[in-house]
mmCIF file of C-alpha atoms and ligand atoms in Angstrom:
data_model
loop_
_atom_site.group_PDB
_atom_site.id
_atom_site.type_symbol
_atom_site.label_atom_id
_atom_site.label_comp_id
_atom_site.label_asym_id
_atom_site.label_seq_id
_atom_site.Cartn_x
_atom_site.Cartn_y
_atom_site.Cartn_z
ATOM 1 C CA MET Y 52 -5.179 -27.865 -7.354
ATOM 2 C CA ARG Y 53 -7.076 -25.645 -4.960
ATOM 3 C CA PRO Y 54 -8.729 -22.996 -7.137
ATOM 4 C CA ALA Y 55 -8.091 -19.934 -4.923
ATOM 5 C CA ARG Y 56 -5.683 -17.528 -6.652
ATOM 6 C CA ALA Y 57 -4.729 -13.890 -6.928
ATOM 7 C CA SER Y 58 -4.264 -12.524 -10.422
ATOM 8 C CA ILE Y 59 -2.054 -9.466 -10.612
ATOM 9 C CA ASP Y 60 -2.610 -7.188 -13.598
ATOM 10 C CA LEU Y 61 0.709 -5.468 -14.248
ATOM 11 C CA ASP Y 62 -0.764 -3.276 -16.976
ATOM 12 C CA ALA Y 63 -3.220 -1.874 -14.446
ATOM 13 C CA LEU Y 64 -0.289 -1.250 -12.090
ATOM 14 C CA ARG Y 65 1.564 0.700 -14.787
ATOM 15 C CA HIS Y 66 -1.601 2.600 -15.658
ATOM 16 C CA ASN Y 67 -2.072 3.614 -12.016
ATOM 17 C CA TYR Y 68 1.570 4.657 -11.691
ATOM 18 C CA ARG Y 69 1.298 6.871 -14.794
ATOM 19 C CA HIS Y 70 -1.899 8.367 -13.441
ATOM 20 C CA ALA Y 71 -0.237 9.127 -10.089
ATOM 21 C CA ARG Y 72 2.826 10.608 -11.717
ATOM 22 C CA ALA Y 73 0.772 12.806 -14.034
ATOM 23 C CA LEU Y 74 -1.367 14.032 -11.138
ATOM 24 C CA GLY Y 75 1.686 14.882 -9.075
ATOM 25 C CA GLY Y 76 3.270 16.784 -11.924
ATOM 26 C CA GLY Y 77 6.788 15.989 -10.678
ATOM 27 C CA ARG Y 78 8.506 12.784 -9.742
ATOM 28 C CA ALA Y 79 6.730 9.831 -8.158
ATOM 29 C CA LEU Y 80 8.184 7.308 -5.759
ATOM 30 C CA ALA Y 81 6.291 4.039 -6.226
ATOM 31 C CA VAL Y 82 5.730 2.630 -2.745
ATOM 32 C CA VAL Y 83 6.283 -1.141 -2.852
ATOM 33 C CA LYS Y 84 6.744 -1.821 0.873
ATOM 34 C CA ALA Y 85 5.145 -4.862 2.497
ATOM 35 C CA ASP Y 86 5.774 -6.944 -0.627
ATOM 36 C CA ALA Y 87 4.087 -4.281 -2.772
ATOM 37 C CA TYR Y 88 0.983 -4.336 -0.580
ATOM 38 C CA GLY Y 89 0.724 -8.079 -1.111
ATOM 39 C CA HIS Y 90 1.199 -7.948 -4.895
ATOM 40 C CA GLY Y 91 4.831 -9.143 -4.935
ATOM 41 C CA ALA Y 92 7.526 -6.471 -4.637
ATOM 42 C CA VAL Y 93 9.980 -7.884 -7.167
ATOM 43 C CA ALA Y 94 7.410 -8.473 -9.903
ATOM 44 C CA CYS Y 95 5.827 -5.057 -9.357
ATOM 45 C CA ALA Y 96 9.156 -3.239 -9.248
ATOM 46 C CA ARG Y 97 10.259 -4.981 -12.443
ATOM 47 C CA ALA Y 98 7.041 -3.949 -14.153
ATOM 48 C CA LEU Y 99 7.467 -0.332 -13.084
ATOM 49 C CA GLU Y 100 11.229 0.011 -13.335
ATOM 50 C CA PRO Y 101 11.382 1.409 -16.882
ATOM 51 C CA GLU Y 102 9.294 4.415 -15.871
ATOM 52 C CA ALA Y 103 9.474 4.732 -12.085
ATOM 53 C CA ASP Y 104 11.504 7.595 -10.619
ATOM 54 C CA GLY Y 105 12.177 5.514 -7.541
ATOM 55 C CA PHE Y 106 10.720 2.993 -5.122
ATOM 56 C CA GLY Y 107 9.733 3.317 -1.482
ATOM 57 C CA VAL Y 108 10.164 0.421 0.938
ATOM 58 C CA ALA Y 109 9.925 0.180 4.717
ATOM 59 C CA CYS Y 110 13.392 -1.082 5.518
ATOM 60 C CA LEU Y 111 16.797 -2.280 4.355
ATOM 61 C CA GLU Y 112 15.691 -5.915 4.027
ATOM 62 C CA GLU Y 113 12.965 -4.931 1.587
ATOM 63 C CA ALA Y 114 15.394 -2.783 -0.395
ATOM 64 C CA LEU Y 115 17.946 -5.602 -0.610
ATOM 65 C CA GLU Y 116 15.326 -7.936 -2.009
ATOM 66 C CA LEU Y 117 14.873 -5.504 -4.898
ATOM 67 C CA ARG Y 118 18.591 -4.928 -5.406
ATOM 68 C CA GLU Y 119 19.229 -8.688 -5.410
ATOM 69 C CA ALA Y 120 16.582 -9.007 -8.119
ATOM 70 C CA GLY Y 121 18.551 -6.538 -10.222
ATOM 71 C CA ILE Y 122 16.507 -3.376 -9.632
ATOM 72 C CA ARG Y 123 18.874 -0.420 -10.122
ATOM 73 C CA THR Y 124 16.368 2.429 -9.676
ATOM 74 C CA PRO Y 125 16.691 4.611 -6.543
ATOM 75 C CA ILE Y 126 15.086 3.089 -3.449
ATOM 76 C CA LEU Y 127 14.072 5.088 -0.385
ATOM 77 C CA LEU Y 128 13.896 3.517 3.095
ATOM 78 C CA LEU Y 129 10.696 5.084 4.416
ATOM 79 C CA GLU Y 130 11.338 4.064 8.028
ATOM 80 C CA GLY Y 131 15.025 4.896 7.767
ATOM 81 C CA PHE Y 132 17.682 2.776 9.441
ATOM 82 C CA PHE Y 133 17.457 1.097 12.825
ATOM 83 C CA ASP Y 134 21.114 0.773 13.794
ATOM 84 C CA ALA Y 135 24.587 1.825 12.659
ATOM 85 C CA TYR Y 136 25.340 -1.566 11.100
ATOM 86 C CA GLU Y 137 22.892 -0.768 8.325
ATOM 87 C CA LEU Y 138 24.749 2.313 7.123
ATOM 88 C CA ALA Y 139 27.408 0.384 5.196
ATOM 89 C CA SER Y 140 24.733 -1.534 3.262
ATOM 90 C CA ILE Y 141 22.757 1.610 2.555
ATOM 91 C CA GLU Y 142 25.884 3.101 1.075
ATOM 92 C CA ARG Y 143 27.013 0.033 -0.850
ATOM 93 C CA HIS Y 144 23.595 -0.392 -2.463
ATOM 94 C CA GLU Y 145 23.181 3.352 -3.033
ATOM 95 C CA LEU Y 146 19.909 3.520 -1.161
ATOM 96 C CA TRP Y 147 18.218 6.706 -0.056
ATOM 97 C CA THR Y 148 17.079 6.960 3.537
ATOM 98 C CA VAL Y 149 14.575 8.876 5.593
ATOM 99 C CA VAL Y 150 15.912 10.450 8.780
ATOM 100 C CA ALA Y 151 13.165 11.038 11.287
ATOM 101 C CA SER Y 152 14.781 11.147 14.742
ATOM 102 C CA PRO Y 153 17.659 13.052 16.362
ATOM 103 C CA TRP Y 154 19.496 9.801 17.177
ATOM 104 C CA GLN Y 155 19.683 9.049 13.457
ATOM 105 C CA VAL Y 156 21.355 12.423 12.877
ATOM 106 C CA ASP Y 157 23.889 11.561 15.609
ATOM 107 C CA MET Y 158 24.588 8.266 13.909
ATOM 108 C CA LEU Y 159 25.140 9.866 10.512
ATOM 109 C CA GLU Y 160 27.556 12.354 12.036
ATOM 110 C CA ARG Y 161 29.665 9.439 13.233
ATOM 111 C CA HIS Y 162 29.571 7.718 9.840
ATOM 112 C CA HIS Y 163 32.504 7.923 7.426
ATOM 113 C CA ALA Y 164 30.991 7.883 3.979
ATOM 114 C CA THR Y 165 32.856 7.237 0.770
ATOM 115 C CA ARG Y 166 29.934 7.984 -1.516
ATOM 116 C CA PRO Y 167 27.391 10.785 -1.779
ATOM 117 C CA TRP Y 168 24.164 10.253 0.117
ATOM 118 C CA ARG Y 169 20.623 11.461 -0.413
ATOM 119 C CA VAL Y 170 18.648 11.906 2.786
ATOM 120 C CA TRP Y 171 14.956 12.698 3.176
ATOM 121 C CA LEU Y 172 14.551 14.600 6.443
ATOM 122 C CA LYS Y 173 11.118 14.047 7.878
ATOM 123 C CA LEU Y 174 9.134 16.703 9.681
ATOM 124 C CA ASP Y 175 6.353 15.815 12.089
ATOM 125 C CA SER Y 176 3.812 18.337 10.835
ATOM 126 C CA GLY Y 177 1.017 17.019 13.055
ATOM 127 C CA MET Y 178 0.623 13.270 12.661
ATOM 128 C CA HIS Y 179 2.801 12.741 15.747
ATOM 129 C CA ARG Y 180 4.227 9.437 14.687
ATOM 130 C CA LEU Y 181 7.645 9.651 12.989
ATOM 131 C CA GLY Y 182 9.490 12.865 12.264
ATOM 132 C CA LEU Y 183 11.325 15.738 13.892
ATOM 133 C CA SER Y 184 9.259 18.395 15.602
ATOM 134 C CA PRO Y 185 9.227 21.841 13.957
ATOM 135 C CA ALA Y 186 11.639 23.051 16.668
ATOM 136 C CA GLU Y 187 14.077 20.199 16.013
ATOM 137 C CA TYR Y 188 13.867 20.400 12.239
ATOM 138 C CA LEU Y 189 16.125 23.302 11.260
ATOM 139 C CA PRO Y 190 18.943 22.337 13.664
ATOM 140 C CA ALA Y 191 18.880 18.772 12.307
ATOM 141 C CA TRP Y 192 18.888 20.098 8.755
ATOM 142 C CA ARG Y 193 21.952 22.245 9.473
ATOM 143 C CA ARG Y 194 23.820 19.349 11.051
ATOM 144 C CA LEU Y 195 23.159 17.139 8.026
ATOM 145 C CA GLN Y 196 23.988 19.926 5.595
ATOM 146 C CA ALA Y 197 27.371 20.251 7.297
ATOM 147 C CA LEU Y 198 28.279 16.678 6.346
ATOM 148 C CA PRO Y 199 30.158 17.006 3.053
ATOM 149 C CA TRP Y 200 29.036 13.599 1.765
ATOM 150 C CA ILE Y 201 25.335 14.411 1.941
ATOM 151 C CA ASP Y 202 24.673 15.836 -1.491
ATOM 152 C CA THR Y 203 20.885 16.149 -1.455
ATOM 153 C CA LEU Y 204 18.449 16.773 1.352
ATOM 154 C CA VAL Y 205 14.747 16.364 0.625
ATOM 155 C CA ALA Y 206 12.187 17.861 3.008
ATOM 156 C CA MET Y 207 9.313 15.501 3.667
ATOM 157 C CA THR Y 208 6.286 14.992 5.859
ATOM 158 C CA HIS Y 209 3.361 12.584 6.042
ATOM 159 C CA PHE Y 210 -0.371 13.174 6.532
ATOM 160 C CA ALA Y 211 -2.609 11.617 9.157
ATOM 161 C CA ARG Y 212 -6.040 12.249 7.602
ATOM 162 C CA ALA Y 213 -5.631 13.031 3.908
ATOM 163 C CA ASP Y 214 -8.442 10.622 2.999
ATOM 164 C CA GLU Y 215 -10.955 12.811 4.881
ATOM 165 C CA LEU Y 216 -11.813 15.355 2.227
ATOM 166 C CA SER Y 217 -13.410 17.948 4.460
ATOM 167 C CA HIS Y 218 -11.105 17.643 7.467
ATOM 168 C CA ALA Y 219 -9.000 20.694 8.269
ATOM 169 C CA GLY Y 220 -6.055 18.638 9.547
ATOM 170 C CA THR Y 221 -4.381 18.242 6.164
ATOM 171 C CA GLY Y 222 -4.417 21.972 5.411
ATOM 172 C CA GLY Y 223 -2.965 22.552 8.873
ATOM 173 C CA GLN Y 224 -0.177 20.056 8.244
ATOM 174 C CA ILE Y 225 0.643 21.710 4.904
ATOM 175 C CA ALA Y 226 0.915 25.082 6.685
ATOM 176 C CA VAL Y 227 3.239 23.647 9.350
ATOM 177 C CA PHE Y 228 5.387 22.084 6.639
ATOM 178 C CA ASP Y 229 5.550 25.293 4.580
ATOM 179 C CA ALA Y 230 6.554 27.314 7.642
ATOM 180 C CA ALA Y 231 9.396 24.880 8.365
ATOM 181 C CA VAL Y 232 10.704 24.711 4.791
ATOM 182 C CA SER Y 233 10.569 28.498 4.390
ATOM 183 C CA GLN Y 234 13.725 28.502 6.518
ATOM 184 C CA LEU Y 235 15.531 26.099 4.179
ATOM 185 C CA PRO Y 236 17.540 27.009 1.080
ATOM 186 C CA ALA Y 237 15.390 27.955 -1.919
ATOM 187 C CA GLY Y 238 14.925 25.061 -4.307
ATOM 188 C CA THR Y 239 14.976 22.383 -1.607
ATOM 189 C CA PRO Y 240 13.003 19.427 -2.989
ATOM 190 C CA ALA Y 241 9.860 18.634 -1.027
ATOM 191 C CA SER Y 242 7.599 15.604 -0.654
ATOM 192 C CA LEU Y 243 4.302 15.486 1.204
ATOM 193 C CA SER Y 244 1.710 13.358 -0.538
ATOM 194 C CA ASN Y 245 0.709 9.762 -0.100
ATOM 195 C CA SER Y 246 -2.041 8.451 -2.385
ATOM 196 C CA ALA Y 247 -4.920 10.187 -0.655
ATOM 197 C CA ALA Y 248 -3.223 13.576 -0.586
ATOM 198 C CA LEU Y 249 -2.140 13.196 -4.175
ATOM 199 C CA MET Y 250 -5.737 12.648 -5.268
ATOM 200 C CA ALA Y 251 -7.533 14.996 -2.907
ATOM 201 C CA TRP Y 252 -5.157 17.786 -1.825
ATOM 202 C CA PRO Y 253 -3.592 19.508 -4.858
ATOM 203 C CA ALA Y 254 -1.826 22.010 -2.575
ATOM 204 C CA ALA Y 255 0.325 19.146 -1.290
ATOM 205 C CA ARG Y 256 1.733 18.164 -4.702
ATOM 206 C CA ARG Y 257 5.408 19.148 -4.777
ATOM 207 C CA ASP Y 258 8.624 17.777 -6.290
ATOM 208 C CA TRP Y 259 8.011 14.210 -5.207
ATOM 209 C CA VAL Y 260 4.813 12.311 -4.463
ATOM 210 C CA ARG Y 261 4.724 8.933 -2.736
ATOM 211 C CA PRO Y 262 1.760 6.893 -4.000
ATOM 212 C CA GLY Y 263 1.201 3.488 -2.433
ATOM 213 C CA LEU Y 264 -2.354 2.193 -2.209
ATOM 214 C CA MET Y 265 -3.508 3.940 -5.390
ATOM 215 C CA LEU Y 266 -0.875 2.090 -7.427
ATOM 216 C CA TYR Y 267 -2.801 -1.046 -6.599
ATOM 217 C CA GLY Y 268 -6.056 0.542 -7.679
ATOM 218 C CA SER Y 269 -7.669 1.216 -4.320
ATOM 219 C CA HIS Y 270 -8.347 4.194 -2.092
ATOM 220 C CA MET Y 271 -10.094 5.172 1.132
ATOM 221 C CA LEU Y 272 -11.243 8.693 0.193
ATOM 222 C CA ASP Y 273 -14.427 9.445 2.094
ATOM 223 C CA ALA Y 274 -16.074 11.316 -0.797
ATOM 224 C CA PRO Y 275 -16.029 10.872 -4.573
ATOM 225 C CA ARG Y 276 -13.072 12.275 -6.531
ATOM 226 C CA ALA Y 277 -12.543 12.005 -10.286
ATOM 227 C CA GLU Y 278 -8.864 11.346 -9.561
ATOM 228 C CA ALA Y 279 -9.832 8.055 -7.913
ATOM 229 C CA ASP Y 280 -12.236 6.980 -10.672
ATOM 230 C CA ALA Y 281 -9.341 6.575 -13.084
ATOM 231 C CA LEU Y 282 -7.724 3.837 -10.964
ATOM 232 C CA ARG Y 283 -7.800 0.208 -12.083
ATOM 233 C CA ALA Y 284 -7.795 -2.688 -9.621
ATOM 234 C CA VAL Y 285 -4.547 -4.641 -9.874
ATOM 235 C CA MET Y 286 -5.386 -7.727 -7.823
ATOM 236 C CA THR Y 287 -8.276 -10.108 -8.439
ATOM 237 C CA LEU Y 288 -8.781 -12.567 -5.607
ATOM 238 C CA GLU Y 289 -10.914 -15.390 -6.883
ATOM 239 C CA SER Y 290 -11.783 -18.993 -6.300
ATOM 240 C CA GLN Y 291 -14.476 -21.486 -7.226
ATOM 241 C CA VAL Y 292 -17.544 -23.157 -5.814
ATOM 242 C CA ILE Y 293 -16.517 -26.638 -4.660
ATOM 243 C CA SER Y 294 -19.846 -27.836 -3.239
ATOM 244 C CA VAL Y 295 -23.536 -26.916 -3.398
ATOM 245 C CA ARG Y 296 -26.213 -27.527 -0.766
ATOM 246 C CA GLU Y 297 -30.009 -27.000 -0.886
ATOM 247 C CA LEU Y 298 -31.472 -25.901 2.453
ATOM 248 C CA ASP Y 299 -35.031 -25.355 3.680
ATOM 249 C CA VAL Y 300 -36.167 -22.299 5.594
ATOM 250 C CA GLY Y 301 -34.823 -22.027 9.146
ATOM 251 C CA GLN Y 302 -31.502 -23.843 8.627
ATOM 252 C CA GLN Y 303 -28.254 -22.503 10.007
ATOM 253 C CA ILE Y 304 -25.009 -22.287 8.043
ATOM 254 C CA GLY Y 305 -21.429 -22.605 9.274
ATOM 255 C CA TYR Y 306 -19.613 -22.068 12.569
ATOM 256 C CA GLY Y 307 -21.685 -20.486 15.280
ATOM 257 C CA GLY Y 308 -24.858 -20.832 13.224
ATOM 258 C CA THR Y 309 -24.791 -17.071 12.739
ATOM 259 C CA PHE Y 310 -26.896 -17.191 9.585
ATOM 260 C CA THR Y 311 -30.369 -18.726 9.413
ATOM 261 C CA THR Y 312 -32.077 -19.195 6.055
ATOM 262 C CA THR Y 313 -35.273 -17.189 5.603
ATOM 263 C CA ARG Y 314 -36.198 -18.910 2.323
ATOM 264 C CA PRO Y 315 -35.279 -22.150 0.573
ATOM 265 C CA THR Y 316 -31.626 -21.457 -0.136
ATOM 266 C CA ARG Y 317 -28.956 -22.840 -2.463
ATOM 267 C CA VAL Y 318 -25.662 -22.491 -0.712
ATOM 268 C CA GLY Y 319 -22.355 -22.541 -2.579
ATOM 269 C CA VAL Y 320 -19.209 -23.460 -0.668
ATOM 270 C CA VAL Y 321 -16.170 -21.539 -1.953
ATOM 271 C CA ALA Y 322 -12.534 -22.554 -1.464
ATOM 272 C CA GLY Y 323 -11.342 -19.340 0.182
ATOM 273 C CA GLY Y 324 -11.235 -18.233 3.802
ATOM 274 C CA TYR Y 325 -9.523 -16.051 6.325
ATOM 275 C CA ALA Y 326 -6.277 -18.008 6.095
ATOM 276 C CA ASP Y 327 -6.086 -16.717 2.521
ATOM 277 C CA GLY Y 328 -6.539 -13.161 3.743
ATOM 278 C CA TYR Y 329 -10.298 -12.801 3.319
ATOM 279 C CA PRO Y 330 -11.713 -10.866 6.297
ATOM 280 C CA GLN Y 331 -12.885 -13.286 8.958
ATOM 281 C CA TYR Y 332 -15.620 -10.962 10.158
ATOM 282 C CA ALA Y 333 -17.096 -10.034 6.788
ATOM 283 C CA SER Y 334 -20.807 -9.834 7.500
ATOM 284 C CA ALA Y 335 -23.579 -11.698 5.705
ATOM 285 C CA GLY Y 336 -24.467 -9.670 2.633
ATOM 286 C CA THR Y 337 -20.861 -8.742 1.831
ATOM 287 C CA PRO Y 338 -20.730 -8.561 -1.972
ATOM 288 C CA VAL Y 339 -19.092 -11.248 -4.096
ATOM 289 C CA VAL Y 340 -19.197 -11.730 -7.868
ATOM 290 C CA ILE Y 341 -20.642 -15.061 -9.000
ATOM 291 C CA ASP Y 342 -19.731 -15.905 -12.599
ATOM 292 C CA GLY Y 343 -19.610 -12.192 -13.323
ATOM 293 C CA ARG Y 344 -22.875 -11.275 -11.548
ATOM 294 C CA ALA Y 345 -23.373 -9.563 -8.194
ATOM 295 C CA GLY Y 346 -23.996 -11.938 -5.302
ATOM 296 C CA GLU Y 347 -23.644 -12.172 -1.538
ATOM 297 C CA LEU Y 348 -21.733 -13.887 1.206
ATOM 298 C CA ILE Y 349 -23.826 -15.775 3.785
ATOM 299 C CA GLY Y 350 -22.701 -17.471 7.001
ATOM 300 C CA ARG Y 351 -19.454 -17.014 8.877
ATOM 301 C CA VAL Y 352 -16.163 -17.065 6.994
ATOM 302 C CA SER Y 353 -14.005 -20.004 8.071
ATOM 303 C CA MET Y 354 -10.290 -20.626 7.685
ATOM 304 C CA ASP Y 355 -10.334 -22.306 4.285
ATOM 305 C CA MET Y 356 -13.897 -21.805 3.053
ATOM 306 C CA LEU Y 357 -16.760 -19.391 2.874
ATOM 307 C CA THR Y 358 -20.357 -19.703 1.730
ATOM 308 C CA VAL Y 359 -22.312 -17.696 -0.832
ATOM 309 C CA ASP Y 360 -25.986 -17.509 -1.719
ATOM 310 C CA LEU Y 361 -26.643 -19.165 -5.089
ATOM 311 C CA THR Y 362 -30.448 -19.057 -4.820
ATOM 312 C CA ASP Y 363 -30.734 -16.274 -7.390
ATOM 313 C CA HIS Y 364 -27.947 -17.742 -9.531
ATOM 314 C CA PRO Y 365 -29.555 -20.906 -10.897
ATOM 315 C CA GLN Y 366 -26.869 -21.339 -13.580
ATOM 316 C CA ALA Y 367 -24.096 -21.304 -10.978
ATOM 317 C CA GLY Y 368 -22.801 -24.512 -9.428
ATOM 318 C CA VAL Y 369 -19.659 -26.455 -8.693
ATOM 319 C CA GLY Y 370 -16.840 -24.851 -10.670
ATOM 320 C CA SER Y 371 -18.422 -21.403 -10.822
ATOM 321 C CA THR Y 372 -15.919 -18.574 -10.459
ATOM 322 C CA ILE Y 373 -16.278 -16.368 -7.413
ATOM 323 C CA GLU Y 374 -14.502 -13.021 -7.419
ATOM 324 C CA LEU Y 375 -13.892 -12.017 -3.810
ATOM 325 C CA TRP Y 376 -12.397 -8.657 -4.787
ATOM 326 C CA GLY Y 377 -11.009 -7.214 -7.981
ATOM 327 C CA PRO Y 378 -11.996 -5.053 -10.951
ATOM 328 C CA ARG Y 379 -15.718 -5.709 -10.457
ATOM 329 C CA LEU Y 380 -15.673 -5.519 -6.687
ATOM 330 C CA PRO Y 381 -13.452 -2.930 -4.983
ATOM 331 C CA VAL Y 382 -11.394 -4.383 -2.151
ATOM 332 C CA ALA Y 383 -12.309 -1.301 -0.094
ATOM 333 C CA GLU Y 384 -15.975 -2.288 -0.284
ATOM 334 C CA VAL Y 385 -15.223 -5.765 1.038
ATOM 335 C CA ALA Y 386 -13.000 -4.272 3.735
ATOM 336 C CA ALA Y 387 -15.753 -1.924 4.864
ATOM 337 C CA ARG Y 388 -18.018 -4.955 5.407
ATOM 338 C CA GLY Y 389 -15.366 -6.770 7.423
ATOM 339 C CA ALA Y 390 -14.102 -4.162 9.916
ATOM 340 C CA SER Y 391 -10.934 -3.929 7.867
ATOM 341 C CA SER Y 392 -9.251 -1.700 5.292
ATOM 342 C CA PRO Y 393 -7.965 -2.213 1.759
ATOM 343 C CA TYR Y 394 -4.421 -1.798 3.136
ATOM 344 C CA ARG Y 395 -4.938 -4.656 5.533
ATOM 345 C CA LEU Y 396 -6.681 -6.961 3.071
ATOM 346 C CA LEU Y 397 -4.111 -6.501 0.316
ATOM 347 C CA THR Y 398 -1.082 -6.806 2.606
ATOM 348 C CA GLY Y 399 -2.762 -9.733 4.356
ATOM 349 C CA LEU Y 400 -2.985 -11.935 1.270
ATOM 350 C CA LYS Y 401 -1.669 -15.371 2.216
ATOM 351 C CA ARG Y 402 -1.377 -18.907 0.888
ATOM 352 C CA VAL Y 403 -2.984 -18.283 -2.499
ATOM 353 C CA PRO Y 404 -0.675 -18.416 -5.517
ATOM 354 C CA ARG Y 405 -0.185 -15.176 -7.430
ATOM 355 C CA ARG Y 406 -0.423 -15.164 -11.221
ATOM 356 C CA TYR Y 407 0.933 -12.219 -13.154
ATOM 357 C CA ILE Y 408 -0.928 -10.997 -16.189
ATOM 358 C CA CYS Y 409 0.312 -8.424 -18.653
ATOM 359 C CA ALA Y 410 -0.424 -7.640 -22.251
HETATM 360 C C1 LIG T 702 3.327 3.852 3.146
HETATM 361 C C2 LIG T 702 3.764 5.238 2.914
HETATM 362 C C3 LIG T 702 3.299 5.955 1.801
HETATM 363 C C4 LIG T 702 2.231 5.412 0.863
HETATM 364 O O1 LIG T 702 0.971 5.573 1.475
HETATM 365 P P1 LIG T 702 -0.392 5.235 0.728
HETATM 366 O O2 LIG T 702 -1.438 5.705 1.657
HETATM 367 O O3 LIG T 702 -0.413 3.766 0.548
HETATM 368 O O4 LIG T 702 -0.345 5.959 -0.563
HETATM 369 C C5 LIG T 702 3.807 7.217 1.588
HETATM 370 N N1 LIG T 702 4.719 7.758 2.429
HETATM 371 C C6 LIG T 702 5.167 7.115 3.519
HETATM 372 C C7 LIG T 702 6.147 7.762 4.414
HETATM 373 C C8 LIG T 702 4.704 5.840 3.801
HETATM 374 O O5 LIG T 702 5.143 5.197 4.887
#
């Protein structure tokens, strides 16, 4: 069997969730959209269900996958609904939904509900992607409040640059949000923070936080924060050396001959490539872990294979374990070397089997 695999440490996932929840000080919606950022939504939701206050997914299809697997915890549709046909399913499966556009308010007004609904009304506080503008927000709130079957309205917004610790944008978004919610009934539950805001912007911690990436042990904060040091990597992407080659000085390796040896070099060929989700444009020198010791990628990454420098790893050979990212090698570090991001690498995991580990 091809040795490439992704091990998923469910204890680390639970640890990160507890850390996020404790930091937030209120309730925490575990974001498991995009198949739990590549970690497997059903397995992750099952691991977190006993303690999670709720789950966040992108859409109805993702929510139904969890309900069909027996997950009974509240689930929020972060992108809301896309057409009126979805409303019956949302109601039947007791899902919570974001409302972020006036047309969605129109649609809810035409709906005949038989059960109470919980709606998270999203304000565009400056990201300018989804959400109602500050001028649209209060009128939309009043229209939803007038529907007798809506029993809870949560005020929410989302940050554009919370991972930039010295950027003024996040403080500005918090101020826009606070001005909008000051017009709402006292005690209205609020939710602002994604992972980055939860770790770096204490002023944005309110009733609900919405951690995603940090649950999986990664972050993109642009400066050190103790809150991020406590995270544990959940996924280990690893494979093995399947062939070894000794090259003289001046030899080229792989497609395009982009790497030329500058010393006699032992090259290890690893069964793992961009079709598994490893970044195709990871540059020579990108870190890898060779039998537990720091090493480097050399040559261009191909679809099914990549090459590493074994010259300084004389004990390593065919069968050696190569960690491509994981507890010893943050996925964000690999992403930074490959014009990518930890979000993209984790959600882009493909083809490799996932193995779940828990104590
Ligand atoms: C994806 C998402 C999150 C989680 O974001 P992270 O940066 O992964 O923590 C939170 N809120 C909303 C609305 C989202 O779409």
